Amino acid sequence: MPAFQHMSRILPFVVSITVILAMVSGLQASVRDLDYPKEGLRALEPTELSFQLDATFENPDDPGEIEVLATVTEPDGNTYDVPGFHYQDFSVNYHQRRIEKAGDPFWKVRWTPRQVGRHQLLIRVAVDGASSEEVAHATVSVEPASEEAGGFIGIDPGNPSYFSYDRTGRTFWPMGYNLFHLNWPPFGFYKPGARGPKFGGVLKPTLFDSIYEHGEVTPEARFEVFDALMGRLRKTASSGATALRIRLDSWWQALEIYPGATIADPALADTVERIKALYPVGRYDPFSAWIADQLLSFAEERQM
């Protein structure tokens, strides 16, 4: 997603979507459970297509194993590709302060149309580096943008010292900061050597052992990370911020961790290596990706 791409709120609308699933023998992949907005689309408003993909792959984040693209043909004939991605949803239990996986992972294509009229979308899949094959086809009717839609944010064409919305020309003033947070929650319950009720008072020798179980962050630790980040975002939005930079690198709510990353405390050297093994480069962490989604959705609702 471009750093200053603005997505306006989706308003009630009317849509016409016709989906034709490809039924061609010999394909290495096939689509099922295709889902999309049953109401309409407006220009400059984001939408999603989600679906299950019957295909064989080990790492969904490696395009050499499996690559999903949606080729969009606009009403004027211009075409471009939108990449699809593998996604795991999570559910939040505020009463028990836990976040659990919700259902099976699936695939998504996110798309923001810019033109009005009928668009053709071809979902294509390539497996193990083979040529891509069409597995689904959609015809989408896009209505005019709402009056409130400012468009995409970029460098102002009249003054490169400013940013502006490309549809309205209105100046955009970015006011915010870097929002970063460790993958683990900085609370006493999870610190090295802490004795907590979750573990029956048993001493946990390292921070790693107290927030990871079976190679994944525990549901309780997920909630603490989520709650801390959302709390900071609420305060940021209420103070009038218009922009935010979300850190998803190194130890900061990482999608993956650089192999050379270190922590200064030598007592955590072994723990660092064990954590890095859980966040290998080339395989994205689904919880960190979900967290980023929640932050972006919240910010969008508040016109950030």
PDB file of N, CA and C in Angstrom, residues 19-105:
ATOM      1  N   VAL A  19     -19.918 -13.247 -11.248  1.00  0.00           N
ATOM      2  CA  VAL A  19     -18.725 -14.055 -11.054  1.00  0.00           C
ATOM      3  C   VAL A  19     -18.863 -15.345 -11.849  1.00  0.00           C
ATOM      4  N   ILE A  20     -17.865 -15.643 -12.605  1.00  0.00           N
ATOM      5  CA  ILE A  20     -17.825 -16.886 -13.369  1.00  0.00           C
ATOM      6  C   ILE A  20     -16.573 -17.634 -12.955  1.00  0.00           C
ATOM      7  N   LEU A  21     -16.726 -18.790 -12.350  1.00  0.00           N
ATOM      8  CA  LEU A  21     -15.572 -19.577 -11.962  1.00  0.00           C
ATOM      9  C   LEU A  21     -15.070 -20.381 -13.149  1.00  0.00           C
ATOM     10  N   ALA A  22     -13.769 -20.368 -13.301  1.00  0.00           N
ATOM     11  CA  ALA A  22     -13.175 -21.109 -14.411  1.00  0.00           C
ATOM     12  C   ALA A  22     -13.263 -22.601 -14.145  1.00  0.00           C
ATOM     13  N   MET A  23     -13.819 -23.325 -15.082  1.00  0.00           N
ATOM     14  CA  MET A  23     -13.945 -24.768 -14.961  1.00  0.00           C
ATOM     15  C   MET A  23     -13.130 -25.410 -16.085  1.00  0.00           C
ATOM     16  N   VAL A  24     -11.829 -25.233 -15.998  1.00  0.00           N
ATOM     17  CA  VAL A  24     -10.948 -25.729 -17.042  1.00  0.00           C
ATOM     18  C   VAL A  24     -10.139 -26.888 -16.498  1.00  0.00           C
ATOM     19  N   SER A  25     -10.154 -28.001 -17.162  1.00  0.00           N
ATOM     20  CA  SER A  25      -9.408 -29.153 -16.684  1.00  0.00           C
ATOM     21  C   SER A  25      -7.917 -28.894 -16.793  1.00  0.00           C
ATOM     22  N   GLY A  26      -7.155 -29.495 -15.882  1.00  0.00           N
ATOM     23  CA  GLY A  26      -5.715 -29.368 -15.928  1.00  0.00           C
ATOM     24  C   GLY A  26      -5.149 -28.240 -15.100  1.00  0.00           C
ATOM     25  N   LEU A  27      -5.975 -27.364 -14.530  1.00  0.00           N
ATOM     26  CA  LEU A  27      -5.465 -26.291 -13.688  1.00  0.00           C
ATOM     27  C   LEU A  27      -4.847 -26.858 -12.427  1.00  0.00           C
ATOM     28  N   GLN A  28      -3.780 -26.181 -11.932  1.00  0.00           N
ATOM     29  CA  GLN A  28      -3.138 -26.605 -10.707  1.00  0.00           C
ATOM     30  C   GLN A  28      -3.813 -26.017  -9.470  1.00  0.00           C
ATOM     31  N   ALA A  29      -4.783 -25.124  -9.653  1.00  0.00           N
ATOM     32  CA  ALA A  29      -5.473 -24.493  -8.538  1.00  0.00           C
ATOM     33  C   ALA A  29      -6.910 -24.208  -8.932  1.00  0.00           C
ATOM     34  N   SER A  30      -7.780 -24.136  -7.943  1.00  0.00           N
ATOM     35  CA  SER A  30      -9.175 -23.781  -8.187  1.00  0.00           C
ATOM     36  C   SER A  30      -9.693 -22.969  -7.019  1.00  0.00           C
ATOM     37  N   VAL A  31     -10.632 -22.085  -7.306  1.00  0.00           N
ATOM     38  CA  VAL A  31     -11.208 -21.180  -6.307  1.00  0.00           C
ATOM     39  C   VAL A  31     -12.532 -21.723  -5.811  1.00  0.00           C
ATOM     40  N   ARG A  32     -12.777 -21.563  -4.500  1.00  0.00           N
ATOM     41  CA  ARG A  32     -14.092 -21.856  -3.923  1.00  0.00           C
ATOM     42  C   ARG A  32     -14.390 -20.827  -2.839  1.00  0.00           C
ATOM     43  N   ASP A  33     -15.654 -20.746  -2.454  1.00  0.00           N
ATOM     44  CA  ASP A  33     -16.120 -19.820  -1.411  1.00  0.00           C
ATOM     45  C   ASP A  33     -15.735 -18.379  -1.725  1.00  0.00           C
ATOM     46  N   LEU A  34     -15.856 -17.990  -2.969  1.00  0.00           N
ATOM     47  CA  LEU A  34     -15.548 -16.615  -3.359  1.00  0.00           C
ATOM     48  C   LEU A  34     -16.561 -15.666  -2.722  1.00  0.00           C
ATOM     49  N   ASP A  35     -16.068 -14.641  -2.042  1.00  0.00           N
ATOM     50  CA  ASP A  35     -16.939 -13.691  -1.348  1.00  0.00           C
ATOM     51  C   ASP A  35     -16.529 -12.272  -1.737  1.00  0.00           C
ATOM     52  N   TYR A  36     -17.512 -11.388  -1.812  1.00  0.00           N
ATOM     53  CA  TYR A  36     -17.284 -10.007  -2.218  1.00  0.00           C
ATOM     54  C   TYR A  36     -18.486  -9.198  -1.748  1.00  0.00           C
ATOM     55  N   PRO A  37     -18.410  -7.880  -1.744  1.00  0.00           N
ATOM     56  CA  PRO A  37     -19.541  -7.063  -1.294  1.00  0.00           C
ATOM     57  C   PRO A  37     -20.795  -7.338  -2.115  1.00  0.00           C
ATOM     58  N   LYS A  38     -21.875  -7.624  -1.436  1.00  0.00           N
ATOM     59  CA  LYS A  38     -23.127  -7.891  -2.134  1.00  0.00           C
ATOM     60  C   LYS A  38     -23.837  -6.593  -2.507  1.00  0.00           C
ATOM     61  N   GLU A  39     -23.380  -5.486  -1.927  1.00  0.00           N
ATOM     62  CA  GLU A  39     -23.858  -4.181  -2.348  1.00  0.00           C
ATOM     63  C   GLU A  39     -22.736  -3.547  -3.157  1.00  0.00           C
ATOM     64  N   GLY A  40     -22.968  -2.280  -3.561  1.00  0.00           N
ATOM     65  CA  GLY A  40     -22.125  -1.762  -4.615  1.00  0.00           C
ATOM     66  C   GLY A  40     -20.773  -1.214  -4.259  1.00  0.00           C
ATOM     67  N   LEU A  41     -20.097  -0.781  -5.271  1.00  0.00           N
ATOM     68  CA  LEU A  41     -18.792  -0.164  -5.144  1.00  0.00           C
ATOM     69  C   LEU A  41     -18.863   1.262  -5.672  1.00  0.00           C
ATOM     70  N   ARG A  42     -18.125   2.140  -5.024  1.00  0.00           N
ATOM     71  CA  ARG A  42     -17.945   3.494  -5.530  1.00  0.00           C
ATOM     72  C   ARG A  42     -16.471   3.701  -5.844  1.00  0.00           C
ATOM     73  N   ALA A  43     -16.214   4.534  -6.804  1.00  0.00           N
ATOM     74  CA  ALA A  43     -14.832   4.862  -7.119  1.00  0.00           C
ATOM     75  C   ALA A  43     -14.154   5.471  -5.893  1.00  0.00           C
ATOM     76  N   LEU A  44     -12.873   5.177  -5.724  1.00  0.00           N
ATOM     77  CA  LEU A  44     -12.026   5.678  -4.643  1.00  0.00           C
ATOM     78  C   LEU A  44     -12.379   5.088  -3.289  1.00  0.00           C
ATOM     79  N   GLU A  45     -13.155   4.008  -3.275  1.00  0.00           N
ATOM     80  CA  GLU A  45     -13.459   3.320  -2.027  1.00  0.00           C
ATOM     81  C   GLU A  45     -12.945   1.884  -2.117  1.00  0.00           C
ATOM     82  N   PRO A  46     -12.264   1.418  -1.065  1.00  0.00           N
ATOM     83  CA  PRO A  46     -11.638   0.088  -1.124  1.00  0.00           C
ATOM     84  C   PRO A  46     -12.647  -1.035  -0.994  1.00  0.00           C
ATOM     85  N   THR A  47     -12.305  -2.167  -1.576  1.00  0.00           N
ATOM     86  CA  THR A  47     -13.120  -3.360  -1.412  1.00  0.00           C
ATOM     87  C   THR A  47     -12.203  -4.573  -1.395  1.00  0.00           C
ATOM     88  N   GLU A  48     -12.769  -5.718  -1.071  1.00  0.00           N
ATOM     89  CA  GLU A  48     -11.996  -6.953  -0.998  1.00  0.00           C
ATOM     90  C   GLU A  48     -12.746  -8.085  -1.678  1.00  0.00           C
ATOM     91  N   LEU A  49     -11.984  -8.944  -2.300  1.00  0.00           N
ATOM     92  CA  LEU A  49     -12.474 -10.249  -2.721  1.00  0.00           C
ATOM     93  C   LEU A  49     -11.743 -11.269  -1.863  1.00  0.00           C
ATOM     94  N   SER A  50     -12.455 -12.193  -1.260  1.00  0.00           N
ATOM     95  CA  SER A  50     -11.826 -13.234  -0.453  1.00  0.00           C
ATOM     96  C   SER A  50     -12.282 -14.597  -0.958  1.00  0.00           C
ATOM     97  N   PHE A  51     -11.409 -15.591  -0.816  1.00  0.00           N
ATOM     98  CA  PHE A  51     -11.727 -16.911  -1.337  1.00  0.00           C
ATOM     99  C   PHE A  51     -10.769 -17.950  -0.783  1.00  0.00           C
ATOM    100  N   GLN A  52     -11.201 -19.199  -0.864  1.00  0.00           N
ATOM    101  CA  GLN A  52     -10.329 -20.326  -0.582  1.00  0.00           C
ATOM    102  C   GLN A  52      -9.720 -20.793  -1.898  1.00  0.00           C
ATOM    103  N   LEU A  53      -8.502 -21.260  -1.802  1.00  0.00           N
ATOM    104  CA  LEU A  53      -7.792 -21.689  -2.991  1.00  0.00           C
ATOM    105  C   LEU A  53      -7.333 -23.125  -2.806  1.00  0.00           C
ATOM    106  N   ASP A  54      -7.826 -24.005  -3.638  1.00  0.00           N
ATOM    107  CA  ASP A  54      -7.401 -25.407  -3.598  1.00  0.00           C
ATOM    108  C   ASP A  54      -6.136 -25.546  -4.445  1.00  0.00           C
ATOM    109  N   ALA A  55      -5.004 -25.587  -3.759  1.00  0.00           N
ATOM    110  CA  ALA A  55      -3.717 -25.706  -4.437  1.00  0.00           C
ATOM    111  C   ALA A  55      -2.718 -26.265  -3.437  1.00  0.00           C
ATOM    112  N   THR A  56      -1.618 -26.779  -3.920  1.00  0.00           N
ATOM    113  CA  THR A  56      -0.595 -27.352  -3.060  1.00  0.00           C
ATOM    114  C   THR A  56       0.551 -26.357  -2.894  1.00  0.00           C
ATOM    115  N   PHE A  57       0.838 -25.990  -1.651  1.00  0.00           N
ATOM    116  CA  PHE A  57       1.946 -25.086  -1.357  1.00  0.00           C
ATOM    117  C   PHE A  57       2.319 -25.246   0.113  1.00  0.00           C
ATOM    118  N   GLU A  58       3.581 -24.925   0.430  1.00  0.00           N
ATOM    119  CA  GLU A  58       4.050 -24.997   1.814  1.00  0.00           C
ATOM    120  C   GLU A  58       4.148 -23.611   2.428  1.00  0.00           C
ATOM    121  N   ASN A  59       4.639 -22.643   1.665  1.00  0.00           N
ATOM    122  CA  ASN A  59       4.778 -21.275   2.155  1.00  0.00           C
ATOM    123  C   ASN A  59       3.941 -20.342   1.283  1.00  0.00           C
ATOM    124  N   PRO A  60       2.802 -19.860   1.791  1.00  0.00           N
ATOM    125  CA  PRO A  60       1.930 -18.999   0.977  1.00  0.00           C
ATOM    126  C   PRO A  60       2.530 -17.626   0.706  1.00  0.00           C
ATOM    127  N   ASP A  61       3.615 -17.267   1.431  1.00  0.00           N
ATOM    128  CA  ASP A  61       4.238 -15.961   1.242  1.00  0.00           C
ATOM    129  C   ASP A  61       5.373 -15.990   0.219  1.00  0.00           C
ATOM    130  N   ASP A  62       5.627 -17.141  -0.359  1.00  0.00           N
ATOM    131  CA  ASP A  62       6.687 -17.288  -1.350  1.00  0.00           C
ATOM    132  C   ASP A  62       6.067 -17.320  -2.742  1.00  0.00           C
ATOM    133  N   PRO A  63       6.214 -16.241  -3.534  1.00  0.00           N
ATOM    134  CA  PRO A  63       5.609 -16.236  -4.872  1.00  0.00           C
ATOM    135  C   PRO A  63       6.214 -17.270  -5.802  1.00  0.00           C
ATOM    136  N   GLY A  64       7.382 -17.813  -5.438  1.00  0.00           N
ATOM    137  CA  GLY A  64       7.943 -18.891  -6.234  1.00  0.00           C
ATOM    138  C   GLY A  64       7.168 -20.179  -6.075  1.00  0.00           C
ATOM    139  N   GLU A  65       6.466 -20.328  -4.939  1.00  0.00           N
ATOM    140  CA  GLU A  65       5.611 -21.498  -4.710  1.00  0.00           C
ATOM    141  C   GLU A  65       4.204 -21.254  -5.217  1.00  0.00           C
ATOM    142  N   ILE A  66       3.646 -20.103  -4.838  1.00  0.00           N
ATOM    143  CA  ILE A  66       2.285 -19.785  -5.275  1.00  0.00           C
ATOM    144  C   ILE A  66       2.133 -18.276  -5.349  1.00  0.00           C
ATOM    145  N   GLU A  67       1.613 -17.812  -6.479  1.00  0.00           N
ATOM    146  CA  GLU A  67       1.405 -16.384  -6.687  1.00  0.00           C
ATOM    147  C   GLU A  67      -0.027 -16.161  -7.147  1.00  0.00           C
ATOM    148  N   VAL A  68      -0.718 -15.260  -6.444  1.00  0.00           N
ATOM    149  CA  VAL A  68      -2.113 -14.941  -6.753  1.00  0.00           C
ATOM    150  C   VAL A  68      -2.185 -13.485  -7.191  1.00  0.00           C
ATOM    151  N   LEU A  69      -2.777 -13.244  -8.341  1.00  0.00           N
ATOM    152  CA  LEU A  69      -2.927 -11.898  -8.879  1.00  0.00           C
ATOM    153  C   LEU A  69      -4.343 -11.706  -9.383  1.00  0.00           C
ATOM    154  N   ALA A  70      -4.832 -10.481  -9.270  1.00  0.00           N
ATOM    155  CA  ALA A  70      -6.090 -10.108  -9.922  1.00  0.00           C
ATOM    156  C   ALA A  70      -5.748  -9.086 -11.000  1.00  0.00           C
ATOM    157  N   THR A  71      -5.985  -9.448 -12.242  1.00  0.00           N
ATOM    158  CA  THR A  71      -5.757  -8.513 -13.347  1.00  0.00           C
ATOM    159  C   THR A  71      -7.027  -7.709 -13.559  1.00  0.00           C
ATOM    160  N   VAL A  72      -6.916  -6.386 -13.386  1.00  0.00           N
ATOM    161  CA  VAL A  72      -8.062  -5.492 -13.497  1.00  0.00           C
ATOM    162  C   VAL A  72      -8.029  -4.798 -14.854  1.00  0.00           C
ATOM    163  N   THR A  73      -9.139  -4.864 -15.574  1.00  0.00           N
ATOM    164  CA  THR A  73      -9.287  -4.110 -16.815  1.00  0.00           C
ATOM    165  C   THR A  73     -10.321  -3.017 -16.581  1.00  0.00           C
ATOM    166  N   GLU A  74      -9.877  -1.763 -16.680  1.00  0.00           N
ATOM    167  CA  GLU A  74     -10.756  -0.627 -16.428  1.00  0.00           C
ATOM    168  C   GLU A  74     -11.635  -0.338 -17.643  1.00  0.00           C
ATOM    169  N   PRO A  75     -12.677   0.475 -17.458  1.00  0.00           N
ATOM    170  CA  PRO A  75     -13.586   0.771 -18.576  1.00  0.00           C
ATOM    171  C   PRO A  75     -12.884   1.353 -19.800  1.00  0.00           C
ATOM    172  N   ASP A  76     -11.771   2.083 -19.599  1.00  0.00           N
ATOM    173  CA  ASP A  76     -11.075   2.668 -20.750  1.00  0.00           C
ATOM    174  C   ASP A  76     -10.081   1.707 -21.388  1.00  0.00           C
ATOM    175  N   GLY A  77     -10.025   0.448 -20.879  1.00  0.00           N
ATOM    176  CA  GLY A  77      -9.149  -0.558 -21.458  1.00  0.00           C
ATOM    177  C   GLY A  77      -7.809  -0.702 -20.772  1.00  0.00           C
ATOM    178  N   ASN A  78      -7.466   0.210 -19.876  1.00  0.00           N
ATOM    179  CA  ASN A  78      -6.201   0.103 -19.147  1.00  0.00           C
ATOM    180  C   ASN A  78      -6.231  -1.123 -18.227  1.00  0.00           C
ATOM    181  N   THR A  79      -5.108  -1.836 -18.121  1.00  0.00           N
ATOM    182  CA  THR A  79      -5.035  -3.016 -17.259  1.00  0.00           C
ATOM    183  C   THR A  79      -3.884  -2.896 -16.280  1.00  0.00           C
ATOM    184  N   TYR A  80      -4.041  -3.510 -15.118  1.00  0.00           N
ATOM    185  CA  TYR A  80      -2.981  -3.578 -14.119  1.00  0.00           C
ATOM    186  C   TYR A  80      -3.259  -4.761 -13.203  1.00  0.00           C
ATOM    187  N   ASP A  81      -2.219  -5.219 -12.494  1.00  0.00           N
ATOM    188  CA  ASP A  81      -2.340  -6.360 -11.592  1.00  0.00           C
ATOM    189  C   ASP A  81      -2.391  -5.900 -10.141  1.00  0.00           C
ATOM    190  N   VAL A  82      -3.245  -6.561  -9.351  1.00  0.00           N
ATOM    191  CA  VAL A  82      -3.314  -6.355  -7.909  1.00  0.00           C
ATOM    192  C   VAL A  82      -2.929  -7.674  -7.242  1.00  0.00           C
ATOM    193  N   PRO A  83      -1.892  -7.695  -6.405  1.00  0.00           N
ATOM    194  CA  PRO A  83      -1.475  -8.962  -5.791  1.00  0.00           C
ATOM    195  C   PRO A  83      -2.458  -9.442  -4.740  1.00  0.00           C
ATOM    196  N   GLY A  84      -2.664 -10.754  -4.687  1.00  0.00           N
ATOM    197  CA  GLY A  84      -3.436 -11.360  -3.611  1.00  0.00           C
ATOM    198  C   GLY A  84      -2.504 -11.783  -2.489  1.00  0.00           C
ATOM    199  N   PHE A  85      -3.066 -12.091  -1.333  1.00  0.00           N
ATOM    200  CA  PHE A  85      -2.247 -12.484  -0.187  1.00  0.00           C
ATOM    201  C   PHE A  85      -3.008 -13.439   0.719  1.00  0.00           C
ATOM    202  N   HIS A  86      -2.257 -14.235   1.454  1.00  0.00           N
ATOM    203  CA  HIS A  86      -2.800 -15.218   2.384  1.00  0.00           C
ATOM    204  C   HIS A  86      -3.085 -14.522   3.702  1.00  0.00           C
ATOM    205  N   TYR A  87      -4.223 -14.834   4.334  1.00  0.00           N
ATOM    206  CA  TYR A  87      -4.651 -14.067   5.503  1.00  0.00           C
ATOM    207  C   TYR A  87      -5.277 -14.976   6.554  1.00  0.00           C
ATOM    208  N   GLN A  88      -4.913 -14.732   7.815  1.00  0.00           N
ATOM    209  CA  GLN A  88      -5.514 -15.428   8.944  1.00  0.00           C
ATOM    210  C   GLN A  88      -6.274 -14.426   9.787  1.00  0.00           C
ATOM    211  N   ASP A  89      -7.567 -14.666   9.998  1.00  0.00           N
ATOM    212  CA  ASP A  89      -8.375 -13.779  10.836  1.00  0.00           C
ATOM    213  C   ASP A  89      -8.260 -14.211  12.298  1.00  0.00           C
ATOM    214  N   PHE A  90      -8.522 -13.263  13.204  1.00  0.00           N
ATOM    215  CA  PHE A  90      -8.500 -13.522  14.643  1.00  0.00           C
ATOM    216  C   PHE A  90      -9.751 -12.917  15.278  1.00  0.00           C
ATOM    217  N   SER A  91     -10.174 -13.479  16.411  1.00  0.00           N
ATOM    218  CA  SER A  91     -11.321 -12.949  17.149  1.00  0.00           C
ATOM    219  C   SER A  91     -10.856 -12.478  18.520  1.00  0.00           C
ATOM    220  N   VAL A  92     -11.431 -11.371  18.989  1.00  0.00           N
ATOM    221  CA  VAL A  92     -11.043 -10.755  20.258  1.00  0.00           C
ATOM    222  C   VAL A  92     -12.089 -11.056  21.321  1.00  0.00           C
ATOM    223  N   ASN A  93     -11.659 -11.626  22.445  1.00  0.00           N
ATOM    224  CA  ASN A  93     -12.527 -11.857  23.596  1.00  0.00           C
ATOM    225  C   ASN A  93     -12.125 -10.863  24.672  1.00  0.00           C
ATOM    226  N   TYR A  94     -12.881  -9.760  24.773  1.00  0.00           N
ATOM    227  CA  TYR A  94     -12.526  -8.705  25.718  1.00  0.00           C
ATOM    228  C   TYR A  94     -12.751  -9.153  27.162  1.00  0.00           C
ATOM    229  N   HIS A  95     -13.754 -10.008  27.366  1.00  0.00           N
ATOM    230  CA  HIS A  95     -14.064 -10.450  28.730  1.00  0.00           C
ATOM    231  C   HIS A  95     -12.924 -11.301  29.291  1.00  0.00           C
ATOM    232  N   GLN A  96     -12.434 -12.246  28.501  1.00  0.00           N
ATOM    233  CA  GLN A  96     -11.348 -13.117  28.944  1.00  0.00           C
ATOM    234  C   GLN A  96      -9.969 -12.574  28.588  1.00  0.00           C
ATOM    235  N   ARG A  97      -9.936 -11.463  27.857  1.00  0.00           N
ATOM    236  CA  ARG A  97      -8.679 -10.831  27.448  1.00  0.00           C
ATOM    237  C   ARG A  97      -7.801 -11.837  26.688  1.00  0.00           C
ATOM    238  N   ARG A  98      -8.390 -12.400  25.643  1.00  0.00           N
ATOM    239  CA  ARG A  98      -7.706 -13.380  24.803  1.00  0.00           C
ATOM    240  C   ARG A  98      -8.001 -13.078  23.334  1.00  0.00           C
ATOM    241  N   ILE A  99      -7.073 -13.400  22.472  1.00  0.00           N
ATOM    242  CA  ILE A  99      -7.284 -13.311  21.026  1.00  0.00           C
ATOM    243  C   ILE A  99      -6.928 -14.660  20.424  1.00  0.00           C
ATOM    244  N   GLU A 100      -7.918 -15.282  19.786  1.00  0.00           N
ATOM    245  CA  GLU A 100      -7.751 -16.614  19.207  1.00  0.00           C
ATOM    246  C   GLU A 100      -7.860 -16.539  17.684  1.00  0.00           C
ATOM    247  N   LYS A 101      -7.288 -17.520  17.001  1.00  0.00           N
ATOM    248  CA  LYS A 101      -7.486 -17.629  15.561  1.00  0.00           C
ATOM    249  C   LYS A 101      -8.965 -17.868  15.266  1.00  0.00           C
ATOM    250  N   ALA A 102      -9.451 -17.244  14.194  1.00  0.00           N
ATOM    251  CA  ALA A 102     -10.859 -17.379  13.805  1.00  0.00           C
ATOM    252  C   ALA A 102     -10.943 -18.054  12.444  1.00  0.00           C
ATOM    253  N   GLY A 103     -11.281 -19.324  12.446  1.00  0.00           N
ATOM    254  CA  GLY A 103     -11.445 -20.048  11.193  1.00  0.00           C
ATOM    255  C   GLY A 103     -10.135 -20.377  10.508  1.00  0.00           C
ATOM    256  N   ASP A 104     -10.267 -20.906   9.304  1.00  0.00           N
ATOM    257  CA  ASP A 104      -9.096 -21.272   8.517  1.00  0.00           C
ATOM    258  C   ASP A 104      -8.551 -20.060   7.773  1.00  0.00           C
ATOM    259  N   PRO A 105      -7.258 -20.060   7.458  1.00  0.00           N
ATOM    260  CA  PRO A 105      -6.724 -18.970   6.634  1.00  0.00           C
ATOM    261  C   PRO A 105      -7.331 -19.004   5.238  1.00  0.00           C
TER     262      PRO A 105
END
